[in-house]
Coordinates of N, CA and C in Angstrom, one line a residue:
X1 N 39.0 3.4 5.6 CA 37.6 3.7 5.3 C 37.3 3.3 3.8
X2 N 36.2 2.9 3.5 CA 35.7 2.8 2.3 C 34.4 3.2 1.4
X3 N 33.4 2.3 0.6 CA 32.7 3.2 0.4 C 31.2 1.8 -0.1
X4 N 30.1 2.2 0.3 CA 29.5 1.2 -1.0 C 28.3 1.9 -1.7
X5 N 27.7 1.0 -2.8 CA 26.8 2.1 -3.5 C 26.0 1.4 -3.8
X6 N 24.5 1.5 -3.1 CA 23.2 1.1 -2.9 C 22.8 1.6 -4.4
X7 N 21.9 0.4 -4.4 CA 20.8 0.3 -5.5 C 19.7 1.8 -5.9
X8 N 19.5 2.5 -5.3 CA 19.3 3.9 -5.6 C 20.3 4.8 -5.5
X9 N 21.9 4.0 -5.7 CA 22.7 5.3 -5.8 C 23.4 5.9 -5.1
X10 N 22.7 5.8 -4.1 CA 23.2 6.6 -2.8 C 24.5 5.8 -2.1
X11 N 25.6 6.9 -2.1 CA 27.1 6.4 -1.3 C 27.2 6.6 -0.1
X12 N 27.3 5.2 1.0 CA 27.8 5.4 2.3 C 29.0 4.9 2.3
X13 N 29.8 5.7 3.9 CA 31.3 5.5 3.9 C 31.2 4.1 5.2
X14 N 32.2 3.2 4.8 CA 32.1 2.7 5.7 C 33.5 2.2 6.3
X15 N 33.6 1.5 7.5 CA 34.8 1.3 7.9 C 35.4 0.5 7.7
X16 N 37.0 0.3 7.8 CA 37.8 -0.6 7.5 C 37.2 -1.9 7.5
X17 N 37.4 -2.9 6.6 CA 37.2 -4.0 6.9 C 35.5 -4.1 7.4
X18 N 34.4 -3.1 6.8 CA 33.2 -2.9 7.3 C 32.1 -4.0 6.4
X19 N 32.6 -4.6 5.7 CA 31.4 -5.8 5.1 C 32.1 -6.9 5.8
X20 N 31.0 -7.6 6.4 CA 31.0 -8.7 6.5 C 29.8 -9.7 6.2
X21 N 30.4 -10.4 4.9 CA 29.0 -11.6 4.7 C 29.2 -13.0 5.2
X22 N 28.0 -13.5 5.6 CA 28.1 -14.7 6.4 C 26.4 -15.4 5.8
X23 N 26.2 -16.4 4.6 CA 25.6 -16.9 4.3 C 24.6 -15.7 4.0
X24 N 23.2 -16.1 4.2 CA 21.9 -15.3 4.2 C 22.1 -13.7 5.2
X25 N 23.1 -13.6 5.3 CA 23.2 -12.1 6.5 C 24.6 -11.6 5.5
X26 N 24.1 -10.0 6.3 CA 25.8 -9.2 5.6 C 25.2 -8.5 6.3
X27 N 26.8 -8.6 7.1 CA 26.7 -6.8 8.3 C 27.4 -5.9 7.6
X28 N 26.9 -4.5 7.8 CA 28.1 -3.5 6.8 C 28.1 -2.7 8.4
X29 N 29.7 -2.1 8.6 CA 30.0 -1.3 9.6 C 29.9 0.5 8.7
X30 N 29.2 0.9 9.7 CA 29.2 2.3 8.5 C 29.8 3.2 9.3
X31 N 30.4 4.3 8.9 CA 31.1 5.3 9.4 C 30.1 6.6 10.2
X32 N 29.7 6.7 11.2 CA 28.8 8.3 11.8 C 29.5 9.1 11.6
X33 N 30.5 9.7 10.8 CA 30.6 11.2 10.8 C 29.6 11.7 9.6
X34 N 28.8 10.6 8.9 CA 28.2 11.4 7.7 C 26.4 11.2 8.3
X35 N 26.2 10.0 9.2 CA 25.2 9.0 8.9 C 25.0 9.2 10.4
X36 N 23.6 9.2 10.3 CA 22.7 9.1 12.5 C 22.4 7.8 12.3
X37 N 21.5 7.3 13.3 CA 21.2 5.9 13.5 C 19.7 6.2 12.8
X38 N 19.4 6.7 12.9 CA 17.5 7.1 12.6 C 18.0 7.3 10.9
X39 N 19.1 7.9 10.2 CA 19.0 7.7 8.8 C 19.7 6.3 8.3
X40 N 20.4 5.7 9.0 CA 20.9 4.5 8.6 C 19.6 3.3 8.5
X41 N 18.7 3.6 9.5 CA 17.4 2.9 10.3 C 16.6 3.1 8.4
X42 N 16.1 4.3 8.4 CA 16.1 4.5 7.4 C 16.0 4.4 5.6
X43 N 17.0 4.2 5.5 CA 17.8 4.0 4.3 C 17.5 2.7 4.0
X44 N 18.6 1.8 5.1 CA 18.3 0.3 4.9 C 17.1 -0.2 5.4
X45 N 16.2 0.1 5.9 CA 14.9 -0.5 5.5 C 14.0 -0.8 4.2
X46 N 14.3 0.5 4.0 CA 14.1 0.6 2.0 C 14.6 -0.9 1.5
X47 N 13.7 -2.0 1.0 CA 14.3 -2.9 0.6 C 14.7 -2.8 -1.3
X48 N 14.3 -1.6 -1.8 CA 14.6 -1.4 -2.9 C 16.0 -0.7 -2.7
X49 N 16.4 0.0 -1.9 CA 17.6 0.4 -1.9 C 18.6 -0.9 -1.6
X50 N 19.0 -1.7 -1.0 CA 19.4 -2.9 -0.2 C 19.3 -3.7 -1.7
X51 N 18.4 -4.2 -3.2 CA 18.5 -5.1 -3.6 C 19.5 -5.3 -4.4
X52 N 20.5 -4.7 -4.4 CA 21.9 -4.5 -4.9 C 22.6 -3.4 -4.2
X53 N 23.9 -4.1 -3.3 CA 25.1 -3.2 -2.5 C 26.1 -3.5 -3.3
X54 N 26.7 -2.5 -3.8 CA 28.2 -2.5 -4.7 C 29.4 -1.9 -3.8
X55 N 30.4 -2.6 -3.7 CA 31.5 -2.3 -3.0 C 32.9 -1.1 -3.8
X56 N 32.9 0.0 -3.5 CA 33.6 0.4 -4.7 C 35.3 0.9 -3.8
X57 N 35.5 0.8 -4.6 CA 37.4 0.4 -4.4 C 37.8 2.0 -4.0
X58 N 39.1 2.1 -3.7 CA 40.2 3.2 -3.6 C 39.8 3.6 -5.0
X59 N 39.9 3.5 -6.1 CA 39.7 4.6 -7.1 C 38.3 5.0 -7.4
X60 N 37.2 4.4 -6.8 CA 36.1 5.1 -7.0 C 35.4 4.3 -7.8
X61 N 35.9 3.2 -8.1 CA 35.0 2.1 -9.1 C 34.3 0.7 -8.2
X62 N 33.6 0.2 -9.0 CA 32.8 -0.8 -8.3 C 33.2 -1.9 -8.5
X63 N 33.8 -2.6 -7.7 CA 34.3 -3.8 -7.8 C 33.9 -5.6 -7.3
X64 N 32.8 -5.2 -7.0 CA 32.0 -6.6 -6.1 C 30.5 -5.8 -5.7
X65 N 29.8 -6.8 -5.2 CA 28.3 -6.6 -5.5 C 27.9 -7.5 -4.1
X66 N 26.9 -7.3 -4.0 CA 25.7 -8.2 -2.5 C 24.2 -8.1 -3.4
X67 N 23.8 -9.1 -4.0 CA 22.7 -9.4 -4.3 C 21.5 -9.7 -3.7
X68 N 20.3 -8.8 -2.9 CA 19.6 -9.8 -2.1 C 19.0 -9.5 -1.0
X69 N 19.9 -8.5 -0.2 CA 19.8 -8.3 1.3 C 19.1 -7.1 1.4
X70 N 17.7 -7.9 1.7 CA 16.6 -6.8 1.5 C 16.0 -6.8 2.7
X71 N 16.0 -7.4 3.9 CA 15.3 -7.7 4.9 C 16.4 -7.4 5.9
X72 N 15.7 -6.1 6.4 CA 17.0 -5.4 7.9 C 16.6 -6.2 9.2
X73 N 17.6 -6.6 9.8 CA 17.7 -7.1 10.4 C 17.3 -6.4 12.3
X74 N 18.5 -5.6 11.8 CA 19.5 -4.2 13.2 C 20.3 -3.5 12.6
X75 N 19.3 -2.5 13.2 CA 20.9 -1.1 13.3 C 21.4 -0.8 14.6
X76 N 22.2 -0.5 14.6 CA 22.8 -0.4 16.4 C 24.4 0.1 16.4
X77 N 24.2 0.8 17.3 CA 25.8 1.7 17.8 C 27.1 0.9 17.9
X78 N 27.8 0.6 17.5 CA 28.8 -0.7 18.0 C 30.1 0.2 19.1
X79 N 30.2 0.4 19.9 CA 31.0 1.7 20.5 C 32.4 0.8 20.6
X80 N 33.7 0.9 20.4 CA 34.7 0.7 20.5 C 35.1 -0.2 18.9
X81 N 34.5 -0.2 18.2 CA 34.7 -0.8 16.7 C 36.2 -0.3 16.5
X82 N 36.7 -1.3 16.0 CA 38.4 -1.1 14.8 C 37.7 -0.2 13.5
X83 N 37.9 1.3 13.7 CA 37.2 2.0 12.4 C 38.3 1.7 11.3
X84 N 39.5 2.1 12.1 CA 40.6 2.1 10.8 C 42.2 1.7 11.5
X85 N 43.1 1.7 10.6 CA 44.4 1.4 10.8 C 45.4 2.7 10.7
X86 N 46.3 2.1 11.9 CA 47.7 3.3 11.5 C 48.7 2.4 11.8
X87 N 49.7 2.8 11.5 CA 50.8 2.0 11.3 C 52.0 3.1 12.6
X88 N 52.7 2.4 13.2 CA 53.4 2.7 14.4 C 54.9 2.9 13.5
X89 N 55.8 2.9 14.4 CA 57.3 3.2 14.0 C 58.0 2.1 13.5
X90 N 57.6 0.9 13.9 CA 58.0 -0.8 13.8 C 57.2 -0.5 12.2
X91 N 56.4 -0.3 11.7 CA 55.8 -0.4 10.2 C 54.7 -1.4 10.9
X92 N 54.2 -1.5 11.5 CA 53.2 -1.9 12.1 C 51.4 -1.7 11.9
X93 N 50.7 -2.3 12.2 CA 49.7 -2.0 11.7 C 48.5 -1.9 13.5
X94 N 48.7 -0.8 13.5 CA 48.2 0.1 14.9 C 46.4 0.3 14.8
X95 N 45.2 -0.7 15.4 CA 44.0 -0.5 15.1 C 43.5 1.0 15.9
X96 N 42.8 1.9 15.3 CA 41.6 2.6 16.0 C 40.9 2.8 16.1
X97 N 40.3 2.5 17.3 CA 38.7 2.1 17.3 C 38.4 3.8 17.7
X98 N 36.8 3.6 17.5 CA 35.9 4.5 17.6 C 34.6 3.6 17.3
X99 N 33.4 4.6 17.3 CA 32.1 4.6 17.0 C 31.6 4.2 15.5
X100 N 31.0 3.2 15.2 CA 31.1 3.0 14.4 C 28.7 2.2 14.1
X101 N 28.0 2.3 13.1 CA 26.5 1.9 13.2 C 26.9 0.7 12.1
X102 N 26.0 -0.2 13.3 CA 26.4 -1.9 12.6 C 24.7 -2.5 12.1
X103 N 24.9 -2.7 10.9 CA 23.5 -2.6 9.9 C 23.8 -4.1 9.7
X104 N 22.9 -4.8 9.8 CA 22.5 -6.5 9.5 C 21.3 -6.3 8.9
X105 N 21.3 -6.8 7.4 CA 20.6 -7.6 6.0 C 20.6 -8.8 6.4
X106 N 19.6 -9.4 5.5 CA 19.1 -10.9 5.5 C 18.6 -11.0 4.2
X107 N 18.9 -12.1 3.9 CA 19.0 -12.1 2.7 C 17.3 -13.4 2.6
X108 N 16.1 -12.9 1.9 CA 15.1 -14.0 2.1 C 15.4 -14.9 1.0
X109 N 15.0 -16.4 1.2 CA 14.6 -17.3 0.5 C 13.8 -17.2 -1.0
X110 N 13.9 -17.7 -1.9 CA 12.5 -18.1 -3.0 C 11.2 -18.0 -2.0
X111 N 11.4 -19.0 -1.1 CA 10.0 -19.4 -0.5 C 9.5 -18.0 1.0
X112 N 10.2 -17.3 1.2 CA 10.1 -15.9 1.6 C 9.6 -14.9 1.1
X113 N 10.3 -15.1 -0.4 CA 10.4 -13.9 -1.2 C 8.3 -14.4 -2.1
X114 N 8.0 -15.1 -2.3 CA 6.8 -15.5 -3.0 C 5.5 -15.6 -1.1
X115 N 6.0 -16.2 0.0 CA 4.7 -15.4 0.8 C 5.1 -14.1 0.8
X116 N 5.6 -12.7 0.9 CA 5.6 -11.9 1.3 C 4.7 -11.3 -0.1
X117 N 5.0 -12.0 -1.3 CA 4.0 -11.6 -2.4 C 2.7 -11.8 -2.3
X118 N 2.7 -13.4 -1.8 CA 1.4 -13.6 -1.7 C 0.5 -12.6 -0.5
X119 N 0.6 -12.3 0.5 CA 0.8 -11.0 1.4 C 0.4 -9.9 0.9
X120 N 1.0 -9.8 0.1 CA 1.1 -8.0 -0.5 C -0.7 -8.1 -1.4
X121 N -0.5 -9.7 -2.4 CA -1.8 -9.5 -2.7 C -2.9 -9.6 -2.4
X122 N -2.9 -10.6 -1.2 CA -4.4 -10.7 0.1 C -4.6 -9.7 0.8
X123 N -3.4 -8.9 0.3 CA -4.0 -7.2 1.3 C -4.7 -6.6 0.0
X124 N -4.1 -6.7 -1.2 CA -5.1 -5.7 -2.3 C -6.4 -6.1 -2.3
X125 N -6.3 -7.9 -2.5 CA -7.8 -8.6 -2.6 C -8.6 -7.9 -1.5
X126 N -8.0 -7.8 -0.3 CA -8.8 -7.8 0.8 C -9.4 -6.3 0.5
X127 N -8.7 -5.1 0.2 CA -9.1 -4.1 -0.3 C -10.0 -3.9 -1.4
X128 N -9.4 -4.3 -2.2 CA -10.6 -4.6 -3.3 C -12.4 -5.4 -2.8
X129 N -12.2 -6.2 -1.8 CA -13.2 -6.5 -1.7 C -14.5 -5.7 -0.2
X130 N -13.5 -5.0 0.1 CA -13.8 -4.2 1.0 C -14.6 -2.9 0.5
X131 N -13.9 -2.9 -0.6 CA -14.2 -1.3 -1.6 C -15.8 -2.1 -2.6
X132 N -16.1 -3.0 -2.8 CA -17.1 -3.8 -3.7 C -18.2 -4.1 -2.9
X133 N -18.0 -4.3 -1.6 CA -18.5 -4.6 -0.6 C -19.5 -3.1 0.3
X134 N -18.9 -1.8 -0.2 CA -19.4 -0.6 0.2 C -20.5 -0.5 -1.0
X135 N -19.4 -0.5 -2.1 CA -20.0 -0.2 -3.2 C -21.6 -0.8 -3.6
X136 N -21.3 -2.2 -3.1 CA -22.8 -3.1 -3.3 C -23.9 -2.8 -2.5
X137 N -23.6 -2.0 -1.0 CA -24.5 -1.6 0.2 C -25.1 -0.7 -0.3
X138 N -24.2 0.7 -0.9 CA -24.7 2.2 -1.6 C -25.7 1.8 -2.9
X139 N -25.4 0.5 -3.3 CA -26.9 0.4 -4.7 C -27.6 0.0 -4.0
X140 N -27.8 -1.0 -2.8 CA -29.0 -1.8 -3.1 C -29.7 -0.8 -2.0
X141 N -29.0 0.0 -1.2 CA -29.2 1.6 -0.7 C -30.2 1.8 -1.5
X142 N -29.6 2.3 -2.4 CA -30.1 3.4 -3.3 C -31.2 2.9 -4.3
X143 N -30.9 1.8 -4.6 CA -32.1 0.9 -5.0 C -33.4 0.8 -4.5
X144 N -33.8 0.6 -3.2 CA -34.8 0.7 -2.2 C -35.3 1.9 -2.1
X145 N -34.3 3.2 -2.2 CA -35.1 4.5 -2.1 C -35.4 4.8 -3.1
X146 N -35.4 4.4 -4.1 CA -35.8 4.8 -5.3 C -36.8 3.5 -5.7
X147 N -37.5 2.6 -5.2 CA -38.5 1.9 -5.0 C -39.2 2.0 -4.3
X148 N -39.4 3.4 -3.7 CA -40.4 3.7 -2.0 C -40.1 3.0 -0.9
X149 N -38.6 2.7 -0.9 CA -38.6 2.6 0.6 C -38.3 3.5 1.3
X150 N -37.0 3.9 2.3 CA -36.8 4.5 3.2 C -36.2 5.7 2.0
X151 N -36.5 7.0 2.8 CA -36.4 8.5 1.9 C -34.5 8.9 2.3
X152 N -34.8 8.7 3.1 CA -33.2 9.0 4.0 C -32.0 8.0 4.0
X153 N -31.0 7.7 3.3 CA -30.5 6.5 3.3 C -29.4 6.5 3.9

């Protein structure tokens, strides 16, 4: 078992051999004795948590990094997962599986990362002009009633 430490800090335990990166994706295998599916769901959706994953070693220090993987992919049960290792009487290396929640990042593009901006600001514009658009009804409203037209507005 091991450990990583999200961009807000927060330490999850994960299992042997539980990061895997493969280009624009990183699956992390996380350990459930700490973690449900609905807090894993959770957590890594936060794409500010996810913009830096640090891998931290057997003594508790941080030794490698995941830059990026801000966009969740899946969380999901993986049931029979290699959580960890024992070693048999040969000195052997004996896998055991158990239950283990398999989390896939995606890591976006430049050109992902600038629409999802552009996005963010067609929704302010769009609010903004929604809110200017009331605003301008309520004067020329209130304009008219205060020129003798309708008393009730």
């Amino acid at each position: 078992m091991g450990k990583i430490k999200l961009n807000n800090d927060q330490e999850v335990t994960i299992i042997t051999d539980g990061i895997l990166p493969a280009g624009d994706y990183l699956t992390l295998m996380l350990a459930t004795e700490n973690m449900t599916l609905e807090q894993a769901d959770q957590l890594f959706s936060d794409s500010k948590n996810t913009e830096k994953i640090w891998v931290v070693d057997y003594l508790g220090e941080l030794f490698q990094s995941y830059t990026g993987f801000t966009k969740l992919q899946e969380v999901a049960k993986e049931y029979d997962a290699i959580v960890d290792y024992t070693e048999n009487e040969d000195q052997q290396k004996v896998p055991v599986t158990g239950t283990a929640i398999r989390v896939k990042l995606y890591r976006p593009n430049d050109v992902e990362k600038r629409m999802d901006g552009m996005e963010e600001r067609m929704d302010t514009m769009q609010t903004n002009m929604d809110m200017a658009v009331a605003e301008m009804t309520i004067l020329i409203a209130t304009s008219m009633a205060t020129e003798g037209g309708e008393e009730d507005v």
